[in-house]
mmCIF file of C-alpha atoms in Angstrom:
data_model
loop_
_atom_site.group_PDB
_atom_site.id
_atom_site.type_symbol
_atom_site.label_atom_id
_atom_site.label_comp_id
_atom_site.label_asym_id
_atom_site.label_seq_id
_atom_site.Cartn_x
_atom_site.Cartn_y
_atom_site.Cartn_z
ATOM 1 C CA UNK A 1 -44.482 -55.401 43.937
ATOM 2 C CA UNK A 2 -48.205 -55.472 44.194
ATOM 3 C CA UNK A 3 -50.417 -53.516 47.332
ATOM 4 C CA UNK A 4 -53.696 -53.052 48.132
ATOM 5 C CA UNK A 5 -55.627 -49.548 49.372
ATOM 6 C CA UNK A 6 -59.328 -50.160 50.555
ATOM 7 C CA UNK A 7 -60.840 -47.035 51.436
ATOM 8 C CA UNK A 8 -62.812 -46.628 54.258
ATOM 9 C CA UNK A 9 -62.284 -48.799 57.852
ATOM 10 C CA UNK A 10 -66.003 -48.664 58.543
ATOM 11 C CA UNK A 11 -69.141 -48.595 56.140
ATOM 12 C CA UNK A 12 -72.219 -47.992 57.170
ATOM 13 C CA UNK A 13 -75.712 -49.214 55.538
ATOM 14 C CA UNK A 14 -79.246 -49.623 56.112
ATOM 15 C CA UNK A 15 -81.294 -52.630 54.798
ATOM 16 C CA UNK A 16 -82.096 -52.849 51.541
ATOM 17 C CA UNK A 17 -79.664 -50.013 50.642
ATOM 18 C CA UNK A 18 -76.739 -50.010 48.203
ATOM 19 C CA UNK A 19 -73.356 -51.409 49.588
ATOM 20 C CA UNK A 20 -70.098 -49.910 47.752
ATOM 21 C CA UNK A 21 -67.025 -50.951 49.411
ATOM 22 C CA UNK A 22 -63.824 -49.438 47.567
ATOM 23 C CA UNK A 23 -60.184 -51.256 46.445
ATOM 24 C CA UNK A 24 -57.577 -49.954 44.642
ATOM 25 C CA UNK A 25 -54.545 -51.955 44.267
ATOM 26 C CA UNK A 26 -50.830 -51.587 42.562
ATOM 27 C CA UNK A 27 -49.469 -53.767 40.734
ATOM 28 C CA UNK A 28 -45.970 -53.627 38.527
ATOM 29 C CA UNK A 29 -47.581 -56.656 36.270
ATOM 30 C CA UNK A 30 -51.279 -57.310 35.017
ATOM 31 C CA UNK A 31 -52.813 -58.593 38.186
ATOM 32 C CA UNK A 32 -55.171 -61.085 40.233
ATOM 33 C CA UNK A 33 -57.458 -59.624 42.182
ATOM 34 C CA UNK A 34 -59.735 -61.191 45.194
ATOM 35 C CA UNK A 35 -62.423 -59.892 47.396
ATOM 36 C CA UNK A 36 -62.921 -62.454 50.485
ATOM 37 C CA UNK A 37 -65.501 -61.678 53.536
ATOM 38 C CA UNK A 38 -64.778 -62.586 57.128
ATOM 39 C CA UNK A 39 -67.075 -63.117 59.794
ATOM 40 C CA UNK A 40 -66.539 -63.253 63.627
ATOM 41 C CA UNK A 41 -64.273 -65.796 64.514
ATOM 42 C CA UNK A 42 -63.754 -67.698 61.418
ATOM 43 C CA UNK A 43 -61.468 -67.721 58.298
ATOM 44 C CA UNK A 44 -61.697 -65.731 55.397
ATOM 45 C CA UNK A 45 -64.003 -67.113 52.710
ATOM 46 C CA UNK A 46 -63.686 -66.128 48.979
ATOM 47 C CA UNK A 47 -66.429 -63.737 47.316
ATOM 48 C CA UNK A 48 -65.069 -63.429 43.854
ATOM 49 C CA UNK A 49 -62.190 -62.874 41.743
ATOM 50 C CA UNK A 50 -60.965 -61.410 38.859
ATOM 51 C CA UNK A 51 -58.815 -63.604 36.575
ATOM 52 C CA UNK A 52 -58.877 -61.281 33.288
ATOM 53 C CA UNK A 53 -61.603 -63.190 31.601
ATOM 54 C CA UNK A 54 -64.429 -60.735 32.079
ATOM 55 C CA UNK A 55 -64.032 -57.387 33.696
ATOM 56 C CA UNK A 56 -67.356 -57.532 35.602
ATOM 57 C CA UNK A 57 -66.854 -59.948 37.696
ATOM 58 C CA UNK A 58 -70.152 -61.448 39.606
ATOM 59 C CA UNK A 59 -69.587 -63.243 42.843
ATOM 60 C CA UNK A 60 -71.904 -65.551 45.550
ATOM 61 C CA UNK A 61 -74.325 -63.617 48.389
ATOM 62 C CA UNK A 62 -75.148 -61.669 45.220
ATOM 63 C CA UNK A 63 -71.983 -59.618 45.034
ATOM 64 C CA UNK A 64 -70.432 -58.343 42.112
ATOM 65 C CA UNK A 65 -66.809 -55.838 41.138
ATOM 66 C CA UNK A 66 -65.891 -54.814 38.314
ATOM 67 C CA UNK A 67 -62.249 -54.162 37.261
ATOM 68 C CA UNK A 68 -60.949 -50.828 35.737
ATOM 69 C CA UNK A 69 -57.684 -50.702 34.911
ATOM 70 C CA UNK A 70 -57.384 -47.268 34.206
ATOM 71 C CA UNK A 71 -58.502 -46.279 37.347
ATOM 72 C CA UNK A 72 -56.640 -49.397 39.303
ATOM 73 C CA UNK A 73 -59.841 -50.439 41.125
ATOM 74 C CA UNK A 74 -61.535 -52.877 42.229
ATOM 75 C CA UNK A 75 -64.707 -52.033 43.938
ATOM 76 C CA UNK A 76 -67.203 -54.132 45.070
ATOM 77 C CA UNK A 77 -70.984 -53.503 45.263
ATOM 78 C CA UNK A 78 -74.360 -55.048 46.119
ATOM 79 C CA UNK A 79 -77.661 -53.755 44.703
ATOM 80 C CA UNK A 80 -79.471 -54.372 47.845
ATOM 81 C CA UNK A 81 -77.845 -55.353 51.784
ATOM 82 C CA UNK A 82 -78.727 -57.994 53.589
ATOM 83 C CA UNK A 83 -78.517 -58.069 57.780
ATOM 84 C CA UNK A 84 -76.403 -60.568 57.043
ATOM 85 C CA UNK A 85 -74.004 -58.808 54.515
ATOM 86 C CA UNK A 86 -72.618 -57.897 57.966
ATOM 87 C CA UNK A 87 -68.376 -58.392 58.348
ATOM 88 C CA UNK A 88 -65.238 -57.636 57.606
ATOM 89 C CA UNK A 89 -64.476 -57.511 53.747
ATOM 90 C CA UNK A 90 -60.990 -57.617 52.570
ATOM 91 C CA UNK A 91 -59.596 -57.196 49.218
ATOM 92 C CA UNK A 92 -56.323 -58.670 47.822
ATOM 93 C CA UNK A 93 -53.770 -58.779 45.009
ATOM 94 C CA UNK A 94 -51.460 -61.104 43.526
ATOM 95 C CA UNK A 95 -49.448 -60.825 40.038
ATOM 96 C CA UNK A 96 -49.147 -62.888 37.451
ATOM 97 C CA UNK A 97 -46.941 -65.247 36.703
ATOM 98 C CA UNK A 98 -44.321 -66.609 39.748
ATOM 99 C CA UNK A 99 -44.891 -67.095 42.661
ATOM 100 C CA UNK A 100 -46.032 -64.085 43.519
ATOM 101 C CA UNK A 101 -47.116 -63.172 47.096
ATOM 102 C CA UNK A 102 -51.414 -63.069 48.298
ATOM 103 C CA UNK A 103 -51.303 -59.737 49.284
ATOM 104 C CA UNK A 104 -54.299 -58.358 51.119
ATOM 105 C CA UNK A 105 -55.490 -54.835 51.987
ATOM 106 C CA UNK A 106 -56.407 -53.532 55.711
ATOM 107 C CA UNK A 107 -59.875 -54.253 55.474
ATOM 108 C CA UNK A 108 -63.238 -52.832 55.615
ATOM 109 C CA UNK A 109 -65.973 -53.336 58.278
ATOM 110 C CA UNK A 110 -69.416 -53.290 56.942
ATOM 111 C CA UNK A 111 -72.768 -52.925 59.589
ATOM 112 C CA UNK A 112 -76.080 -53.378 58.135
ATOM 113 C CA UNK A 113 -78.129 -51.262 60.000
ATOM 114 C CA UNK A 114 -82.481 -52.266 60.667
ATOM 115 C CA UNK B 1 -63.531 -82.175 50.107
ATOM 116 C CA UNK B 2 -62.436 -81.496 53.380
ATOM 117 C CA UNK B 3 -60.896 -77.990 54.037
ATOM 118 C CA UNK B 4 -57.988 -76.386 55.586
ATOM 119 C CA UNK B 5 -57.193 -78.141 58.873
ATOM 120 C CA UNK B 6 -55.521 -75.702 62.229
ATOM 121 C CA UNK B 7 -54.561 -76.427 65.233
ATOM 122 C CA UNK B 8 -55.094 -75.154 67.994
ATOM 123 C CA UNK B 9 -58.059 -72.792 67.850
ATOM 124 C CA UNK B 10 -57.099 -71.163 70.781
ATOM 125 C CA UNK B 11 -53.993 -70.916 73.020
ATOM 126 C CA UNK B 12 -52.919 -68.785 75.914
ATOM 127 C CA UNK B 13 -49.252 -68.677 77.070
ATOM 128 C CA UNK B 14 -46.734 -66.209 78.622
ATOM 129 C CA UNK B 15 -44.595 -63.870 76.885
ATOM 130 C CA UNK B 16 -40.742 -65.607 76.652
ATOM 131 C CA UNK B 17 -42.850 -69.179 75.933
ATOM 132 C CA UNK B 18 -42.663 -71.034 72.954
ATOM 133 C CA UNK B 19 -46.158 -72.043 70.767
ATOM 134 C CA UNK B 20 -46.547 -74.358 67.714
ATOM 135 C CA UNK B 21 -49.274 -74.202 65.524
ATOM 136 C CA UNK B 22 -49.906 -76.831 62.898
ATOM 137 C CA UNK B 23 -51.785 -76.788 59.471
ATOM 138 C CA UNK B 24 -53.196 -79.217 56.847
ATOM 139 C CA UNK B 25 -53.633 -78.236 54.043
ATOM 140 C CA UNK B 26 -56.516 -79.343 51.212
ATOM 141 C CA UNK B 27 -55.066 -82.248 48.964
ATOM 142 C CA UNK B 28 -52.991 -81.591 46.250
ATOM 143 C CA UNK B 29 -52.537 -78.340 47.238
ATOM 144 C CA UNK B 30 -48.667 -76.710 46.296
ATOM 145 C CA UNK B 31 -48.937 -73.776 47.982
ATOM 146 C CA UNK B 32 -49.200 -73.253 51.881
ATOM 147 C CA UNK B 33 -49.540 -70.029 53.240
ATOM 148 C CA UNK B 34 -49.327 -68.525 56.758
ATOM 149 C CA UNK B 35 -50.379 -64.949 57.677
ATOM 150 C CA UNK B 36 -50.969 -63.134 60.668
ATOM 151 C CA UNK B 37 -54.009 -61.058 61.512
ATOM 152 C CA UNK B 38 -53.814 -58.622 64.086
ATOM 153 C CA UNK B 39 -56.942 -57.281 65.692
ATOM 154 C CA UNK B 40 -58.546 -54.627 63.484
ATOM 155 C CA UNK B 41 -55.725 -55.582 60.634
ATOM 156 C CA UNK B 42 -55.595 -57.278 57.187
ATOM 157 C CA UNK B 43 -53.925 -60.670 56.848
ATOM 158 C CA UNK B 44 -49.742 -60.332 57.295
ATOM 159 C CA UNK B 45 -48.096 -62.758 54.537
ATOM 160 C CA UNK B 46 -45.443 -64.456 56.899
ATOM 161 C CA UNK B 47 -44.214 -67.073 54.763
ATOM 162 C CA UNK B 48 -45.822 -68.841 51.780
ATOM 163 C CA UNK B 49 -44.367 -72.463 50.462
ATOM 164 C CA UNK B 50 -44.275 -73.963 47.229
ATOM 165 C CA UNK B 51 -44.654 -77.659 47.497
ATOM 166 C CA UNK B 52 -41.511 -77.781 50.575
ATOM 167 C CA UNK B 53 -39.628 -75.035 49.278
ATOM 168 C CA UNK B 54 -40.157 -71.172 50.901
ATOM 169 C CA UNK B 55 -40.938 -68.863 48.089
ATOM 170 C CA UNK B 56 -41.378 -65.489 50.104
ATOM 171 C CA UNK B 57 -40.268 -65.297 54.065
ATOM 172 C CA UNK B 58 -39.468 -61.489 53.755
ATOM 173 C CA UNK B 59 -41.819 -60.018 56.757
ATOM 174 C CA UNK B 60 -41.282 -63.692 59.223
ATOM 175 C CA UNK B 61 -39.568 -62.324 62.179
ATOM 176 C CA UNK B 62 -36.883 -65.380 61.708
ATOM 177 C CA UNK B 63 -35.290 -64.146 65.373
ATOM 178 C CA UNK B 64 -37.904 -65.770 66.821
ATOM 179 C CA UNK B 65 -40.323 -67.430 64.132
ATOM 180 C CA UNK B 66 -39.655 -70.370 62.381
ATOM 181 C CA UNK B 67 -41.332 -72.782 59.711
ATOM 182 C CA UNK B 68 -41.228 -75.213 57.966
ATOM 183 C CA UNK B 69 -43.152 -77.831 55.481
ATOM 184 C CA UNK B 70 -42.682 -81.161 55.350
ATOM 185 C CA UNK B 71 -42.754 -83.455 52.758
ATOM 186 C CA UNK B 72 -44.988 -80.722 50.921
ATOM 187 C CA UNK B 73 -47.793 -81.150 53.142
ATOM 188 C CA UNK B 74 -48.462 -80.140 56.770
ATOM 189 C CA UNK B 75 -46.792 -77.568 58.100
ATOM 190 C CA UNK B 76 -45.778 -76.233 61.647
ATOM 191 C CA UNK B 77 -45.169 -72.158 62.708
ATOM 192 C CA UNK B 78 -43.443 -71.862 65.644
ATOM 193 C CA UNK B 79 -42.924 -68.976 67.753
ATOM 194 C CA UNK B 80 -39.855 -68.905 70.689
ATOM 195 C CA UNK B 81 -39.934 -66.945 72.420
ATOM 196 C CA UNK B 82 -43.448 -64.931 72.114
ATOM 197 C CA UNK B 83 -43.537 -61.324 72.973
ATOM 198 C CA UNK B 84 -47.134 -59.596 74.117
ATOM 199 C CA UNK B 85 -47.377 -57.854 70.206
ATOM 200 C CA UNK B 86 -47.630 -61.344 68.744
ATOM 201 C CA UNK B 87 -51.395 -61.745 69.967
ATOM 202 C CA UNK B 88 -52.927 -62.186 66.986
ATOM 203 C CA UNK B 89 -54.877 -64.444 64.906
ATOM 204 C CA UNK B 90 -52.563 -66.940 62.569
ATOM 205 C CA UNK B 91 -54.149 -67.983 59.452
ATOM 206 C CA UNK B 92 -52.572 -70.667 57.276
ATOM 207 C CA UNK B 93 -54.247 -71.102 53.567
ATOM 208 C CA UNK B 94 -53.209 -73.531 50.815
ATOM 209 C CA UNK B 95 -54.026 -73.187 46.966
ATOM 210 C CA UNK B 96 -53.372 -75.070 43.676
ATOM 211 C CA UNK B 97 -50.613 -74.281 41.260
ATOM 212 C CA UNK B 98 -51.512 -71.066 38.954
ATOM 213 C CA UNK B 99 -51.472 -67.164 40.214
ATOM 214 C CA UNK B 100 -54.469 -67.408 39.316
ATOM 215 C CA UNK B 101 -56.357 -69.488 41.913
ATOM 216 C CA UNK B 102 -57.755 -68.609 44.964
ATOM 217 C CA UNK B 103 -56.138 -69.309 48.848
ATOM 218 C CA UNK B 104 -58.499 -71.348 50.685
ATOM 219 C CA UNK B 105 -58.332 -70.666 54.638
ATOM 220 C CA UNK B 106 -58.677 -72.470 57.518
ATOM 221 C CA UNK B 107 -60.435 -70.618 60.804
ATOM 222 C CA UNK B 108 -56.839 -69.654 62.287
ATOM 223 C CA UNK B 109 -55.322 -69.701 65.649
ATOM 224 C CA UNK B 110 -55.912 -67.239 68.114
ATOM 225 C CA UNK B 111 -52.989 -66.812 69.762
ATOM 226 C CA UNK B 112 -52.583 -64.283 73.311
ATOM 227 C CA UNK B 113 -49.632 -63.349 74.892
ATOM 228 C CA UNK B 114 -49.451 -62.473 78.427
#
């Protein structure tokens, strides 16, 4: 069975500051993992994803995660926010091989703050 | 190519009503998806097809919720008969074959009970 922990409901940045926004996910096989943004009344629209061919994984909007097994995490960052960096991020897990379920994690609001 | 196709956007009914929603999903995708979002929540996994087959229907309420794929296309949720706690947002996705490919979303159906 795979899950998905993102820490922290709410993150809070200023412009031009780092954003980390934290995943850690289970998984009884090696597994997928996704990072997809939402904004205000719309679907949820892939960032990047982590397949197993490169553990840095670099993403569009100038997003990037890197994935640590040891540490079963997924975190993604972004050297510098943008105003419009800000929405809801969600991270999700699926294992290999199957049909294994999309599983996503509660989510994480991010406000870019002036 | 054109995307993920939903329908309604929006829709208001009572609570013991019945409510359809329908989704098309990209060509040549296998895999249909439905989730539901509630407000402030990550994406539920209600059911997810494989071609017109159900692969996981483990947290679809089946005393009231029912779907169902046809010919491996387009596919219909229907709810009967809606209680207040299913306002939410329903979010049907679609992806190729291969656990490792993304789920491509359409911008849901919000859905309120009252």
């Amino acid at each position: 069975a795979q899950s998905v922990t993102q820490l922290g409901s709410h993150v809070s940045v200023s412009e031009g500051a780092l954003v980390l926004l934290r995943c850690n996910y289970s998984s009884s096989v090696p597994p997928y993992l996704f990072w997809y943004v939402q904004y205000p009344n719309q679907g949820l629209q892939l960032l990047l994803k982590y397949t197993s061919a490169a553990t840095l994984v670099k993403g569009i909007n100038g997003f990037e995660a890197e994935f640590k097994k040891s540490e079963t995490s997924f975190h993604l960052t972004k050297p510098s926010a943008h105003m419009s960096d800000a929405a809801e991020y969600f991270c999700a897990v699926r294992g290999s091989g199957g049909y294994n379920k999309l599983i996503f994690g509660a989510g994480t609001r991010l406000a870019v703050h002036p | 190519e054109a995307g993920v196709a939903q329908s309604p956007r929006y829709k208001i009914i009572e609570k013991r009503q019945s409510v359809a929603f329908w989704c098309n999903p990209i060509s040549g995708h296998a895999t249909l998806y439905w989730y539901q979002q509630i407000l402030g929540q990550g994406p539920k996994l209600l059911i997810q097809f494989q071609n017109n087959g159900v692969v996981d229907d483990s947290q679809l309420p089946k005393d009231r919720f029912s779907a169902e794929r046809l010919k491996g296309v387009d596919s219909t949720l229907k709810i009967q008969p809606a209680k207040l706690e299913d306002s939410a947002v329903y979010l049907c996705a679609s992806s190729p074959p291969g656990g490792e490919t993304e789920a491509f979303f359409g911008q849901g159906t919000r859905l309120t009970v009252v």
